[in-house]
mmCIF file of C-alpha atoms in Angstrom:
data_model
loop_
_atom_site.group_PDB
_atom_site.id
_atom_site.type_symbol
_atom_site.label_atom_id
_atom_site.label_comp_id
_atom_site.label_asym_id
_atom_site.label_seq_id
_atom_site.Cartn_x
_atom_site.Cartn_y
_atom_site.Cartn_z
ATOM 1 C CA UNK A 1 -16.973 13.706 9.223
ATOM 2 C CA UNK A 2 -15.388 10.587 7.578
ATOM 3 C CA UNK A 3 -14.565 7.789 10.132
ATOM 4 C CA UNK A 4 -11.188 6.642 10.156
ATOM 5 C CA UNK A 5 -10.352 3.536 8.639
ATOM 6 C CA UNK A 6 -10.051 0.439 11.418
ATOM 7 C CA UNK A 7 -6.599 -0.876 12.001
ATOM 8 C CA UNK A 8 -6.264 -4.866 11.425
ATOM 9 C CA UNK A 9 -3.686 -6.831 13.249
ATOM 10 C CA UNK A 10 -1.517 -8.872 11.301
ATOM 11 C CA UNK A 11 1.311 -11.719 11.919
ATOM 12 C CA UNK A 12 4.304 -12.198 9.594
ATOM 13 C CA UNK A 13 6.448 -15.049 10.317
ATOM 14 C CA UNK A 14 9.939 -14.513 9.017
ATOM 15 C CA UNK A 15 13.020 -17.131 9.225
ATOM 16 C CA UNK A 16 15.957 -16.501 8.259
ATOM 17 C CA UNK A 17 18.694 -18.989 6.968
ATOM 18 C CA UNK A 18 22.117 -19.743 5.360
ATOM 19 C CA UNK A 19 22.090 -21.397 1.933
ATOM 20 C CA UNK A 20 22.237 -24.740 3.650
ATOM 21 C CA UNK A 21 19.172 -24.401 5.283
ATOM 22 C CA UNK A 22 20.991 -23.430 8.768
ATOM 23 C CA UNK A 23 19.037 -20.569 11.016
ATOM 24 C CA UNK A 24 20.979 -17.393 11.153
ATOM 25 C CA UNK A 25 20.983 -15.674 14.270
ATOM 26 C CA UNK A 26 21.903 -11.895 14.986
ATOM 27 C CA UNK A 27 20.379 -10.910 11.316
ATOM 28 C CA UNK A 28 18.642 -7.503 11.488
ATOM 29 C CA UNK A 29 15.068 -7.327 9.892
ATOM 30 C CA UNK A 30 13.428 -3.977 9.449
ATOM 31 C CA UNK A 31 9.778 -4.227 8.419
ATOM 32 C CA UNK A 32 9.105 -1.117 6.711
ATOM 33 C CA UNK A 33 6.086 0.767 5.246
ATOM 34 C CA UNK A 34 5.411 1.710 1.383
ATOM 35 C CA UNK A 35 7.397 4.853 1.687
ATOM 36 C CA UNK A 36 10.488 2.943 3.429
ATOM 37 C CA UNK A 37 9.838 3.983 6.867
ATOM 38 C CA UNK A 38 10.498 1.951 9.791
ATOM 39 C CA UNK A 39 7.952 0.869 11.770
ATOM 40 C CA UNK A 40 9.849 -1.756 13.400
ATOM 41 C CA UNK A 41 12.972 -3.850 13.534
ATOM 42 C CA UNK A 42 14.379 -7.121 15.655
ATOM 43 C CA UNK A 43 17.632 -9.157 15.768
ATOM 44 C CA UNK A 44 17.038 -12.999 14.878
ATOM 45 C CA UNK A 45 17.852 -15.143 17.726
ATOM 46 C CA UNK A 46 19.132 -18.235 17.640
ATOM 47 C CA UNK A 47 16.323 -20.072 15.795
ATOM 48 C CA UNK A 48 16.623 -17.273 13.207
ATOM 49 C CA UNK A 49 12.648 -16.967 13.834
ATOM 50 C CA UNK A 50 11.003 -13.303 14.387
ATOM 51 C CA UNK A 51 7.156 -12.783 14.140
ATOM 52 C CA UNK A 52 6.159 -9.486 13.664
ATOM 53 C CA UNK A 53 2.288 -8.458 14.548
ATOM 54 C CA UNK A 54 1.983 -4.573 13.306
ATOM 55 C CA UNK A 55 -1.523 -3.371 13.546
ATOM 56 C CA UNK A 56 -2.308 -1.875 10.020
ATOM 57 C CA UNK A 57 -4.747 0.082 8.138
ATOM 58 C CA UNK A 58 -6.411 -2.152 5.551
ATOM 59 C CA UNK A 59 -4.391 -2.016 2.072
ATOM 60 C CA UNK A 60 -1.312 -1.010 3.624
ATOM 61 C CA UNK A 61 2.155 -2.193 1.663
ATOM 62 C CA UNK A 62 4.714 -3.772 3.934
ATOM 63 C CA UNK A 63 8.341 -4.806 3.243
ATOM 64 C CA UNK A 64 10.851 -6.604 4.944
ATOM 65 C CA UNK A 65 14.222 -5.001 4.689
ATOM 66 C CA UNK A 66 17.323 -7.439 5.343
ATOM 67 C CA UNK A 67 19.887 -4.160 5.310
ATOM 68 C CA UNK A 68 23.280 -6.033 5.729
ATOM 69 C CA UNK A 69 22.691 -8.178 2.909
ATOM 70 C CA UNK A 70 21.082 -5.427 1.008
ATOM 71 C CA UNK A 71 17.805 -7.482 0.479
ATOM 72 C CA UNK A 72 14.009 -6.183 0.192
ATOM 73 C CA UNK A 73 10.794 -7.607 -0.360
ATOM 74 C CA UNK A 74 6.964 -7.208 -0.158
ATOM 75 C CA UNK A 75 4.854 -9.108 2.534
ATOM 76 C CA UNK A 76 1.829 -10.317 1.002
ATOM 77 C CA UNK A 77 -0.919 -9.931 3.316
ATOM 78 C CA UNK A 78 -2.607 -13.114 2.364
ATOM 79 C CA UNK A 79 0.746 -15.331 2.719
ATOM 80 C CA UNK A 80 2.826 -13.929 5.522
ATOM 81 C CA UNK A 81 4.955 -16.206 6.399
ATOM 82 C CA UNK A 82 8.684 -16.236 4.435
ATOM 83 C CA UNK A 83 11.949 -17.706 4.464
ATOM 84 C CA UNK A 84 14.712 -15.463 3.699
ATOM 85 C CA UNK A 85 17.803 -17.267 2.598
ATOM 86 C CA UNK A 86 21.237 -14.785 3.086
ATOM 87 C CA UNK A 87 23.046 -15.421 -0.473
ATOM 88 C CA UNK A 88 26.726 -16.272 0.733
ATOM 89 C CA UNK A 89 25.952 -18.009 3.344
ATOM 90 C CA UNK A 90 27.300 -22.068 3.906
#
């Protein structure tokens, strides 16, 4: 019988800001999984910081979704930390 693959812990760092470099608060993120899943989602607070710590099977594909500003991107496993800036925004 094959043993299941371990589960790793990860932390992803996300900020979120306006084009000027000011945090946005009350921005919904939605980290998702390859297939566009949910696994979770959180409102920025004022600081426009989240960190996110999913525990996930080795090789796994994340995204971050940004669904009011229709925006989508890849976490890299090796570099997650980003800085989302919402186009528009002063």
């Amino acid at each position: 019988m094959p043993t299941p693959a371990r589960r790793q812990a990860l932390s992803i760092a996300v900020r979120v800001v306006s084009q000027a470099g000011e945090p946005r608060a009350n921005v919904r993120l939605v980290l998702a999984d390859a297939f566009g899943q949910r696994l979770t989602d959180a409102l920025t607070p004022a600081d426009g910081r989240v960190l996110f710590t999913p525990d996930i099977a080795p090789g796994s594909a994340l995204w971050l979704q940004l669904p009011a500003a229709g925006i989508s991107t890849a976490i890299d496993p090796a570099a997650p930390a980003l800085t989302i800036t919402l186009p528009g925004e002063e």
